[in-house]
Amino acid sequence: MVLAISSAVIYTLDIKNKSAPDTVISKNPDKSIAVLPFKNFSGDPSLDPFCDGMTDEVISRLTKIKSISKVTSRTSAFNYKHTNKSIREIGDELKVTHILEGNFQKSGDRIKVKLQLINASKDEHFWSDEY
């Protein structure tokens, strides 16, 4: 699942997605990203460590992608776990062009992860998907 998530983000950052808006990332050579801590929508607080682990794994995988100029560290990104700050504020503070938000839901044996890739300066979605 983490590989699929990372691949989708990379695909979108590389602008191979024909449905991406004209204001796309490719015109900006700085492809920097912060992965915010995934939110646990399962209703079970014991799954918080799983959400944190998924976030950490996505961050780790994105750091290996050469086309991404900067991936904000886990320590810095996790400062925003319980924030009410806007995407623009977070992007400005972390000095990134993109924010990846995610949430996690569990029902029985099924897990659903929903992701949104957002242009931080404009607070506009580039891409969203579920896994």
mmCIF file of N, CA and C in Angstrom:
data_model
loop_
_atom_site.group_PDB
_atom_site.id
_atom_site.type_symbol
_atom_site.label_atom_id
_atom_site.label_comp_id
_atom_site.label_asym_id
_atom_site.label_seq_id
_atom_site.Cartn_x
_atom_site.Cartn_y
_atom_site.Cartn_z
ATOM 1 N N MET A 1 0.819 -1.179 0.000
ATOM 2 C CA MET A 1 0.000 0.000 0.000
ATOM 3 C C MET A 1 0.869 1.250 0.000
ATOM 4 N N VAL A 2 1.934 1.245 0.799
ATOM 5 C CA VAL A 2 2.819 2.407 0.865
ATOM 6 C C VAL A 2 3.480 2.651 -0.483
ATOM 7 N N LEU A 3 3.870 1.586 -1.160
ATOM 8 C CA LEU A 3 4.477 1.725 -2.478
ATOM 9 C C LEU A 3 3.491 2.352 -3.456
ATOM 10 N N ALA A 4 2.237 1.948 -3.405
ATOM 11 C CA ALA A 4 1.213 2.514 -4.285
ATOM 12 C C ALA A 4 1.012 3.997 -4.000
ATOM 13 N N ILE A 5 0.985 4.357 -2.737
ATOM 14 C CA ILE A 5 0.816 5.757 -2.347
ATOM 15 C C ILE A 5 1.989 6.583 -2.846
ATOM 16 N N SER A 6 3.210 6.103 -2.588
ATOM 17 C CA SER A 6 4.410 6.824 -3.018
ATOM 18 C C SER A 6 4.441 6.964 -4.528
ATOM 19 N N SER A 7 4.102 5.901 -5.232
ATOM 20 C CA SER A 7 4.104 5.934 -6.697
ATOM 21 C C SER A 7 3.110 6.947 -7.232
ATOM 22 N N ALA A 8 1.934 7.010 -6.625
ATOM 23 C CA ALA A 8 0.922 7.963 -7.068
ATOM 24 C C ALA A 8 1.378 9.400 -6.863
ATOM 25 N N VAL A 9 2.009 9.674 -5.734
ATOM 26 C CA VAL A 9 2.510 11.027 -5.465
ATOM 27 C C VAL A 9 3.601 11.383 -6.470
ATOM 28 N N ILE A 10 4.518 10.475 -6.695
ATOM 29 C CA ILE A 10 5.612 10.713 -7.642
ATOM 30 C C ILE A 10 5.053 10.957 -9.033
ATOM 31 N N TYR A 11 4.107 10.140 -9.424
ATOM 32 C CA TYR A 11 3.471 10.268 -10.735
ATOM 33 C C TYR A 11 2.872 11.666 -10.899
ATOM 34 N N THR A 12 2.193 12.132 -9.893
ATOM 35 C CA THR A 12 1.571 13.451 -9.944
ATOM 36 C C THR A 12 2.623 14.549 -9.936
ATOM 37 N N LEU A 13 3.654 14.415 -9.122
ATOM 38 C CA LEU A 13 4.706 15.427 -9.085
ATOM 39 C C LEU A 13 5.462 15.507 -10.401
ATOM 40 N N ASP A 14 5.557 14.400 -11.100
ATOM 41 C CA ASP A 14 6.253 14.390 -12.387
ATOM 42 C C ASP A 14 5.359 14.822 -13.541
ATOM 43 N N ILE A 15 4.110 15.121 -13.270
ATOM 44 C CA ILE A 15 3.150 15.653 -14.232
ATOM 45 C C ILE A 15 2.916 14.715 -15.401
ATOM 46 N N LYS A 16 2.844 13.476 -15.147
ATOM 47 C CA LYS A 16 2.458 12.540 -16.187
ATOM 48 C C LYS A 16 0.951 12.352 -16.162
ATOM 49 N N ASN A 17 0.321 12.932 -15.184
ATOM 50 C CA ASN A 17 -1.118 12.818 -15.029
ATOM 51 C C ASN A 17 -1.789 13.873 -15.909
ATOM 52 N N LYS A 18 -2.431 13.437 -16.966
ATOM 53 C CA LYS A 18 -3.040 14.359 -17.932
ATOM 54 C C LYS A 18 -4.192 15.157 -17.337
ATOM 55 N N SER A 19 -4.765 14.691 -16.239
ATOM 56 C CA SER A 19 -5.891 15.403 -15.652
ATOM 57 C C SER A 19 -5.451 16.500 -14.687
ATOM 58 N N ALA A 20 -4.141 16.663 -14.516
ATOM 59 C CA ALA A 20 -3.645 17.691 -13.603
ATOM 60 C C ALA A 20 -3.964 19.070 -14.157
ATOM 61 N N PRO A 21 -4.229 20.040 -13.295
ATOM 62 C CA PRO A 21 -4.562 21.383 -13.752
ATOM 63 C C PRO A 21 -3.387 22.064 -14.459
ATOM 64 N N ASP A 22 -3.689 23.137 -15.186
ATOM 65 C CA ASP A 22 -2.656 23.871 -15.918
ATOM 66 C C ASP A 22 -1.671 24.570 -15.002
ATOM 67 N N THR A 23 -2.015 24.759 -13.772
ATOM 68 C CA THR A 23 -1.129 25.422 -12.817
ATOM 69 C C THR A 23 -0.181 24.419 -12.179
ATOM 70 N N VAL A 24 0.110 23.373 -12.907
ATOM 71 C CA VAL A 24 0.787 22.209 -12.362
ATOM 72 C C VAL A 24 2.194 22.470 -11.880
ATOM 73 N N ILE A 25 2.670 21.476 -11.190
ATOM 74 C CA ILE A 25 3.949 21.504 -10.521
ATOM 75 C C ILE A 25 5.108 21.591 -11.505
ATOM 76 N N SER A 26 4.957 21.055 -12.705
ATOM 77 C CA SER A 26 6.072 20.972 -13.645
ATOM 78 C C SER A 26 6.653 22.342 -13.978
ATOM 79 N N LYS A 27 5.855 23.377 -13.904
ATOM 80 C CA LYS A 27 6.352 24.719 -14.186
ATOM 81 C C LYS A 27 7.216 25.242 -13.049
ATOM 82 N N ASN A 28 7.162 24.583 -11.910
ATOM 83 C CA ASN A 28 7.957 24.966 -10.754
ATOM 84 C C ASN A 28 9.036 23.911 -10.548
ATOM 85 N N PRO A 29 10.313 24.287 -10.714
ATOM 86 C CA PRO A 29 11.374 23.290 -10.567
ATOM 87 C C PRO A 29 11.518 22.776 -9.141
ATOM 88 N N ASP A 30 10.992 23.515 -8.173
ATOM 89 C CA ASP A 30 11.059 23.090 -6.780
ATOM 90 C C ASP A 30 9.891 22.161 -6.501
ATOM 91 N N LYS A 31 10.179 20.887 -6.389
ATOM 92 C CA LYS A 31 9.153 19.905 -6.062
ATOM 93 C C LYS A 31 9.411 19.439 -4.637
ATOM 94 N N SER A 32 9.029 20.270 -3.697
ATOM 95 C CA SER A 32 9.240 19.953 -2.287
ATOM 96 C C SER A 32 7.907 19.575 -1.662
ATOM 97 N N ILE A 33 7.975 18.709 -0.643
ATOM 98 C CA ILE A 33 6.743 18.182 -0.075
ATOM 99 C C ILE A 33 6.889 17.931 1.422
ATOM 100 N N ALA A 34 5.792 18.144 2.121
ATOM 101 C CA ALA A 34 5.673 17.745 3.523
ATOM 102 C C ALA A 34 4.506 16.773 3.600
ATOM 103 N N VAL A 35 4.719 15.662 4.264
ATOM 104 C CA VAL A 35 3.668 14.675 4.470
ATOM 105 C C VAL A 35 3.145 14.888 5.886
ATOM 106 N N LEU A 36 1.930 15.395 5.987
ATOM 107 C CA LEU A 36 1.357 15.628 7.303
ATOM 108 C C LEU A 36 0.945 14.294 7.919
ATOM 109 N N PRO A 37 0.950 14.215 9.241
ATOM 110 C CA PRO A 37 0.558 12.968 9.900
ATOM 111 C C PRO A 37 -0.842 12.531 9.462
ATOM 112 N N PHE A 38 -0.958 11.277 9.060
ATOM 113 C CA PHE A 38 -2.258 10.752 8.650
ATOM 114 C C PHE A 38 -3.219 10.799 9.835
ATOM 115 N N LYS A 39 -4.444 11.161 9.553
ATOM 116 C CA LYS A 39 -5.469 11.237 10.595
ATOM 117 C C LYS A 39 -6.145 9.868 10.737
ATOM 118 N N ASN A 40 -6.401 9.511 11.966
ATOM 119 C CA ASN A 40 -7.041 8.240 12.277
ATOM 120 C C ASN A 40 -8.546 8.461 12.359
ATOM 121 N N PHE A 41 -9.283 8.058 11.325
ATOM 122 C CA PHE A 41 -10.732 8.197 11.301
ATOM 123 C C PHE A 41 -11.424 6.883 11.659
ATOM 124 N N SER A 42 -10.682 5.941 12.198
ATOM 125 C CA SER A 42 -11.250 4.630 12.504
ATOM 126 C C SER A 42 -12.073 4.640 13.785
ATOM 127 N N GLY A 43 -11.876 5.630 14.639
ATOM 128 C CA GLY A 43 -12.563 5.657 15.918
ATOM 129 C C GLY A 43 -11.871 4.837 16.988
ATOM 130 N N ASP A 44 -10.716 4.272 16.656
ATOM 131 C CA ASP A 44 -9.974 3.428 17.596
ATOM 132 C C ASP A 44 -8.604 4.060 17.857
ATOM 133 N N PRO A 45 -8.423 4.735 19.000
ATOM 134 C CA PRO A 45 -7.153 5.402 19.283
ATOM 135 C C PRO A 45 -5.953 4.447 19.332
ATOM 136 N N SER A 46 -6.198 3.158 19.528
ATOM 137 C CA SER A 46 -5.080 2.209 19.554
ATOM 138 C C SER A 46 -4.433 2.065 18.171
ATOM 139 N N LEU A 47 -5.096 2.589 17.127
ATOM 140 C CA LEU A 47 -4.545 2.528 15.775
ATOM 141 C C LEU A 47 -3.707 3.762 15.419
ATOM 142 N N ASP A 48 -3.605 4.722 16.340
ATOM 143 C CA ASP A 48 -2.778 5.910 16.090
ATOM 144 C C ASP A 48 -1.342 5.549 15.716
ATOM 145 N N PRO A 49 -0.705 4.607 16.411
ATOM 146 C CA PRO A 49 0.672 4.243 16.020
ATOM 147 C C PRO A 49 0.754 3.688 14.592
ATOM 148 N N PHE A 50 -0.283 2.985 14.148
ATOM 149 C CA PHE A 50 -0.312 2.481 12.776
ATOM 150 C C PHE A 50 -0.351 3.648 11.790
ATOM 151 N N CYS A 51 -1.198 4.650 12.068
ATOM 152 C CA CYS A 51 -1.277 5.841 11.195
ATOM 153 C C CYS A 51 0.062 6.558 11.148
ATOM 154 N N ASP A 52 0.685 6.716 12.304
ATOM 155 C CA ASP A 52 1.991 7.375 12.356
ATOM 156 C C ASP A 52 3.026 6.583 11.571
ATOM 157 N N GLY A 53 2.964 5.260 11.679
ATOM 158 C CA GLY A 53 3.895 4.411 10.940
ATOM 159 C C GLY A 53 3.702 4.515 9.443
ATOM 160 N N MET A 54 2.448 4.594 8.996
ATOM 161 C CA MET A 54 2.165 4.765 7.562
ATOM 162 C C MET A 54 2.718 6.103 7.077
ATOM 163 N N THR A 55 2.511 7.143 7.855
ATOM 164 C CA THR A 55 3.038 8.458 7.494
ATOM 165 C C THR A 55 4.560 8.408 7.393
ATOM 166 N N ASP A 56 5.183 7.820 8.384
ATOM 167 C CA ASP A 56 6.638 7.712 8.418
ATOM 168 C C ASP A 56 7.169 6.935 7.211
ATOM 169 N N GLU A 57 6.479 5.878 6.843
ATOM 170 C CA GLU A 57 6.919 5.059 5.702
ATOM 171 C C GLU A 57 6.798 5.828 4.385
ATOM 172 N N VAL A 58 5.726 6.593 4.220
ATOM 173 C CA VAL A 58 5.573 7.407 3.003
ATOM 174 C C VAL A 58 6.682 8.445 2.937
ATOM 175 N N ILE A 59 6.978 9.107 4.054
ATOM 176 C CA ILE A 59 8.070 10.086 4.088
ATOM 177 C C ILE A 59 9.381 9.415 3.678
ATOM 178 N N SER A 60 9.644 8.280 4.253
ATOM 179 C CA SER A 60 10.887 7.550 3.967
ATOM 180 C C SER A 60 11.007 7.195 2.490
ATOM 181 N N ARG A 61 9.927 6.719 1.907
ATOM 182 C CA ARG A 61 9.960 6.341 0.486
ATOM 183 C C ARG A 61 10.132 7.557 -0.415
ATOM 184 N N LEU A 62 9.486 8.663 -0.068
ATOM 185 C CA LEU A 62 9.597 9.859 -0.908
ATOM 186 C C LEU A 62 11.009 10.440 -0.885
ATOM 187 N N THR A 63 11.740 10.258 0.199
ATOM 188 C CA THR A 63 13.111 10.787 0.263
ATOM 189 C C THR A 63 14.029 10.116 -0.748
ATOM 190 N N LYS A 64 13.645 8.978 -1.262
ATOM 191 C CA LYS A 64 14.470 8.241 -2.221
ATOM 192 C C LYS A 64 14.225 8.663 -3.667
ATOM 193 N N ILE A 65 13.286 9.570 -3.886
ATOM 194 C CA ILE A 65 12.924 10.000 -5.227
ATOM 195 C C ILE A 65 13.726 11.241 -5.604
ATOM 196 N N LYS A 66 14.572 11.100 -6.604
ATOM 197 C CA LYS A 66 15.478 12.187 -6.983
ATOM 198 C C LYS A 66 14.763 13.406 -7.554
ATOM 199 N N SER A 67 13.585 13.218 -8.156
ATOM 200 C CA SER A 67 12.873 14.356 -8.745
ATOM 201 C C SER A 67 12.212 15.246 -7.696
ATOM 202 N N ILE A 68 12.176 14.800 -6.452
ATOM 203 C CA ILE A 68 11.635 15.626 -5.364
ATOM 204 C C ILE A 68 12.819 16.302 -4.683
ATOM 205 N N SER A 69 12.827 17.618 -4.720
ATOM 206 C CA SER A 69 13.986 18.370 -4.220
ATOM 207 C C SER A 69 14.097 18.379 -2.696
ATOM 208 N N LYS A 70 12.964 18.244 -1.996
ATOM 209 C CA LYS A 70 13.000 18.290 -0.530
ATOM 210 C C LYS A 70 11.784 17.558 0.022
ATOM 211 N N VAL A 71 12.036 16.696 0.993
ATOM 212 C CA VAL A 71 10.967 16.053 1.747
ATOM 213 C C VAL A 71 11.181 16.455 3.201
ATOM 214 N N THR A 72 10.208 17.133 3.760
ATOM 215 C CA THR A 72 10.322 17.595 5.143
ATOM 216 C C THR A 72 10.467 16.408 6.081
ATOM 217 N N SER A 73 11.301 16.571 7.089
ATOM 218 C CA SER A 73 11.551 15.485 8.038
ATOM 219 C C SER A 73 10.287 15.130 8.819
ATOM 220 N N ARG A 74 10.273 13.917 9.309
ATOM 221 C CA ARG A 74 9.164 13.433 10.133
ATOM 222 C C ARG A 74 8.995 14.314 11.367
ATOM 223 N N THR A 75 10.091 14.647 12.004
ATOM 224 C CA THR A 75 10.027 15.453 13.228
ATOM 225 C C THR A 75 9.340 16.786 12.964
ATOM 226 N N SER A 76 9.713 17.458 11.884
ATOM 227 C CA SER A 76 9.087 18.752 11.556
ATOM 228 C C SER A 76 7.625 18.584 11.159
ATOM 229 N N ALA A 77 7.330 17.580 10.339
ATOM 230 C CA ALA A 77 5.953 17.372 9.889
ATOM 231 C C ALA A 77 5.026 17.003 11.043
ATOM 232 N N PHE A 78 5.527 16.219 12.001
ATOM 233 C CA PHE A 78 4.681 15.773 13.102
ATOM 234 C C PHE A 78 4.366 16.900 14.090
ATOM 235 N N ASN A 79 5.036 18.041 13.967
ATOM 236 C CA ASN A 79 4.649 19.206 14.766
ATOM 237 C C ASN A 79 3.249 19.693 14.396
ATOM 238 N N TYR A 80 2.748 19.258 13.246
ATOM 239 C CA TYR A 80 1.446 19.709 12.754
ATOM 240 C C TYR A 80 0.352 18.655 12.945
ATOM 241 N N LYS A 81 0.609 17.680 13.800
ATOM 242 C CA LYS A 81 -0.354 16.596 14.002
ATOM 243 C C LYS A 81 -1.696 17.104 14.540
ATOM 244 N N HIS A 82 -1.676 18.058 15.425
ATOM 245 C CA HIS A 82 -2.921 18.559 16.030
ATOM 246 C C HIS A 82 -3.071 20.062 15.806
ATOM 247 N N THR A 83 -2.684 20.541 14.652
ATOM 248 C CA THR A 83 -2.724 21.979 14.390
ATOM 249 C C THR A 83 -4.032 22.399 13.728
ATOM 250 N N ASN A 84 -4.351 23.657 13.891
ATOM 251 C CA ASN A 84 -5.473 24.262 13.180
ATOM 252 C C ASN A 84 -4.981 25.215 12.100
ATOM 253 N N LYS A 85 -3.671 25.195 11.835
ATOM 254 C CA LYS A 85 -3.098 26.096 10.829
ATOM 255 C C LYS A 85 -3.562 25.701 9.434
ATOM 256 N N SER A 86 -3.595 26.688 8.561
ATOM 257 C CA SER A 86 -4.002 26.437 7.179
ATOM 258 C C SER A 86 -2.861 25.778 6.407
ATOM 259 N N ILE A 87 -3.216 25.211 5.276
ATOM 260 C CA ILE A 87 -2.208 24.596 4.398
ATOM 261 C C ILE A 87 -1.177 25.642 3.981
ATOM 262 N N ARG A 88 -1.625 26.850 3.662
ATOM 263 C CA ARG A 88 -0.689 27.915 3.276
ATOM 264 C C ARG A 88 0.303 28.218 4.395
ATOM 265 N N GLU A 89 -0.199 28.324 5.608
ATOM 266 C CA GLU A 89 0.683 28.589 6.749
ATOM 267 C C GLU A 89 1.701 27.460 6.939
ATOM 268 N N ILE A 90 1.235 26.239 6.869
ATOM 269 C CA ILE A 90 2.140 25.098 7.034
ATOM 270 C C ILE A 90 3.185 25.084 5.917
ATOM 271 N N GLY A 91 2.743 25.281 4.687
ATOM 272 C CA GLY A 91 3.670 25.318 3.551
ATOM 273 C C GLY A 91 4.715 26.407 3.703
ATOM 274 N N ASP A 92 4.283 27.586 4.138
ATOM 275 C CA ASP A 92 5.219 28.697 4.354
ATOM 276 C C ASP A 92 6.219 28.368 5.460
ATOM 277 N N GLU A 93 5.717 27.837 6.561
ATOM 278 C CA GLU A 93 6.596 27.539 7.691
ATOM 279 C C GLU A 93 7.599 26.433 7.367
ATOM 280 N N LEU A 94 7.166 25.433 6.603
ATOM 281 C CA LEU A 94 8.062 24.326 6.259
ATOM 282 C C LEU A 94 8.835 24.576 4.963
ATOM 283 N N LYS A 95 8.487 25.673 4.295
ATOM 284 C CA LYS A 95 9.143 26.043 3.034
ATOM 285 C C LYS A 95 9.048 24.927 2.003
ATOM 286 N N VAL A 96 7.811 24.469 1.767
ATOM 287 C CA VAL A 96 7.549 23.446 0.764
ATOM 288 C C VAL A 96 6.480 23.938 -0.208
ATOM 289 N N THR A 97 6.508 23.362 -1.399
ATOM 290 C CA THR A 97 5.532 23.736 -2.417
ATOM 291 C C THR A 97 4.284 22.866 -2.360
ATOM 292 N N HIS A 98 4.396 21.686 -1.729
ATOM 293 C CA HIS A 98 3.276 20.745 -1.715
ATOM 294 C C HIS A 98 3.109 20.107 -0.349
ATOM 295 N N ILE A 99 1.852 19.784 -0.064
ATOM 296 C CA ILE A 99 1.496 19.102 1.181
ATOM 297 C C ILE A 99 0.729 17.841 0.794
ATOM 298 N N LEU A 100 1.093 16.732 1.430
ATOM 299 C CA LEU A 100 0.323 15.502 1.274
ATOM 300 C C LEU A 100 -0.418 15.262 2.575
ATOM 301 N N GLU A 101 -1.743 15.221 2.487
ATOM 302 C CA GLU A 101 -2.590 14.921 3.642
ATOM 303 C C GLU A 101 -3.172 13.533 3.446
ATOM 304 N N GLY A 102 -3.377 12.833 4.540
ATOM 305 C CA GLY A 102 -3.990 11.520 4.440
ATOM 306 C C GLY A 102 -4.837 11.209 5.647
ATOM 307 N N ASN A 103 -5.777 10.299 5.445
ATOM 308 C CA ASN A 103 -6.529 9.787 6.576
ATOM 309 C C ASN A 103 -6.686 8.285 6.424
ATOM 310 N N PHE A 104 -6.927 7.659 7.534
ATOM 311 C CA PHE A 104 -6.958 6.213 7.642
ATOM 312 C C PHE A 104 -8.280 5.800 8.250
ATOM 313 N N GLN A 105 -8.915 4.771 7.650
ATOM 314 C CA GLN A 105 -10.147 4.227 8.193
ATOM 315 C C GLN A 105 -10.047 2.711 8.193
ATOM 316 N N LYS A 106 -10.551 2.092 9.240
ATOM 317 C CA LYS A 106 -10.547 0.636 9.327
ATOM 318 C C LYS A 106 -11.950 0.169 9.635
ATOM 319 N N SER A 107 -12.387 -0.823 8.890
ATOM 320 C CA SER A 107 -13.686 -1.437 9.118
ATOM 321 C C SER A 107 -13.498 -2.938 8.985
ATOM 322 N N GLY A 108 -13.588 -3.640 10.098
ATOM 323 C CA GLY A 108 -13.322 -5.075 10.091
ATOM 324 C C GLY A 108 -11.879 -5.337 9.715
ATOM 325 N N ASP A 109 -11.683 -6.139 8.691
ATOM 326 C CA ASP A 109 -10.330 -6.438 8.206
ATOM 327 C C ASP A 109 -9.890 -5.518 7.076
ATOM 328 N N ARG A 110 -10.721 -4.570 6.712
ATOM 329 C CA ARG A 110 -10.423 -3.687 5.576
ATOM 330 C C ARG A 110 -9.861 -2.359 6.064
ATOM 331 N N ILE A 111 -8.871 -1.874 5.320
ATOM 332 C CA ILE A 111 -8.247 -0.584 5.611
ATOM 333 C C ILE A 111 -8.390 0.295 4.379
ATOM 334 N N LYS A 112 -8.766 1.550 4.592
ATOM 335 C CA LYS A 112 -8.843 2.517 3.492
ATOM 336 C C LYS A 112 -7.982 3.710 3.862
ATOM 337 N N VAL A 113 -7.096 4.088 2.943
ATOM 338 C CA VAL A 113 -6.279 5.286 3.102
ATOM 339 C C VAL A 113 -6.690 6.256 2.005
ATOM 340 N N LYS A 114 -7.017 7.468 2.392
ATOM 341 C CA LYS A 114 -7.399 8.514 1.440
ATOM 342 C C LYS A 114 -6.326 9.583 1.475
ATOM 343 N N LEU A 115 -5.847 10.000 0.305
ATOM 344 C CA LEU A 115 -4.769 10.982 0.200
ATOM 345 C C LEU A 115 -5.187 12.176 -0.632
ATOM 346 N N GLN A 116 -4.583 13.323 -0.303
ATOM 347 C CA GLN A 116 -4.788 14.550 -1.072
ATOM 348 C C GLN A 116 -3.446 15.251 -1.226
ATOM 349 N N LEU A 117 -3.053 15.522 -2.448
ATOM 350 C CA LEU A 117 -1.846 16.286 -2.724
ATOM 351 C C LEU A 117 -2.278 17.716 -3.015
ATOM 352 N N ILE A 118 -1.712 18.666 -2.269
ATOM 353 C CA ILE A 118 -2.184 20.046 -2.309
ATOM 354 C C ILE A 118 -1.043 20.997 -2.630
ATOM 355 N N ASN A 119 -1.309 21.960 -3.519
ATOM 356 C CA ASN A 119 -0.381 23.061 -3.775
ATOM 357 C C ASN A 119 -0.452 23.960 -2.548
ATOM 358 N N ALA A 120 0.646 24.046 -1.816
ATOM 359 C CA ALA A 120 0.637 24.743 -0.530
ATOM 360 C C ALA A 120 0.375 26.237 -0.671
ATOM 361 N N SER A 121 0.950 26.882 -1.654
ATOM 362 C CA SER A 121 0.795 28.339 -1.755
ATOM 363 C C SER A 121 -0.602 28.750 -2.198
ATOM 364 N N LYS A 122 -1.273 27.909 -2.958
ATOM 365 C CA LYS A 122 -2.609 28.234 -3.451
ATOM 366 C C LYS A 122 -3.715 27.510 -2.689
ATOM 367 N N ASP A 123 -3.336 26.533 -1.855
ATOM 368 C CA ASP A 123 -4.310 25.712 -1.138
ATOM 369 C C ASP A 123 -5.302 25.089 -2.119
ATOM 370 N N GLU A 124 -4.752 24.534 -3.217
ATOM 371 C CA GLU A 124 -5.566 23.887 -4.247
ATOM 372 C C GLU A 124 -5.133 22.440 -4.405
ATOM 373 N N HIS A 125 -6.102 21.572 -4.578
ATOM 374 C CA HIS A 125 -5.810 20.155 -4.787
ATOM 375 C C HIS A 125 -5.262 19.902 -6.176
ATOM 376 N N PHE A 126 -4.203 19.079 -6.242
ATOM 377 C CA PHE A 126 -3.690 18.587 -7.509
ATOM 378 C C PHE A 126 -4.268 17.212 -7.796
ATOM 379 N N TRP A 127 -4.429 16.457 -6.710
ATOM 380 C CA TRP A 127 -4.757 15.056 -6.878
ATOM 381 C C TRP A 127 -5.313 14.519 -5.576
ATOM 382 N N SER A 128 -6.213 13.533 -5.694
ATOM 383 C CA SER A 128 -6.762 12.856 -4.535
ATOM 384 C C SER A 128 -7.115 11.433 -4.955
ATOM 385 N N ASP A 129 -6.911 10.481 -4.034
ATOM 386 C CA ASP A 129 -7.228 9.094 -4.339
ATOM 387 C C ASP A 129 -7.411 8.297 -3.070
ATOM 388 N N GLU A 130 -7.986 7.107 -3.214
ATOM 389 C CA GLU A 130 -8.189 6.190 -2.086
ATOM 390 C C GLU A 130 -7.500 4.869 -2.386
ATOM 391 N N TYR A 131 -6.996 4.239 -1.322
ATOM 392 C CA TYR A 131 -6.344 2.932 -1.437
ATOM 393 C C TYR A 131 -6.908 2.004 -0.395
#
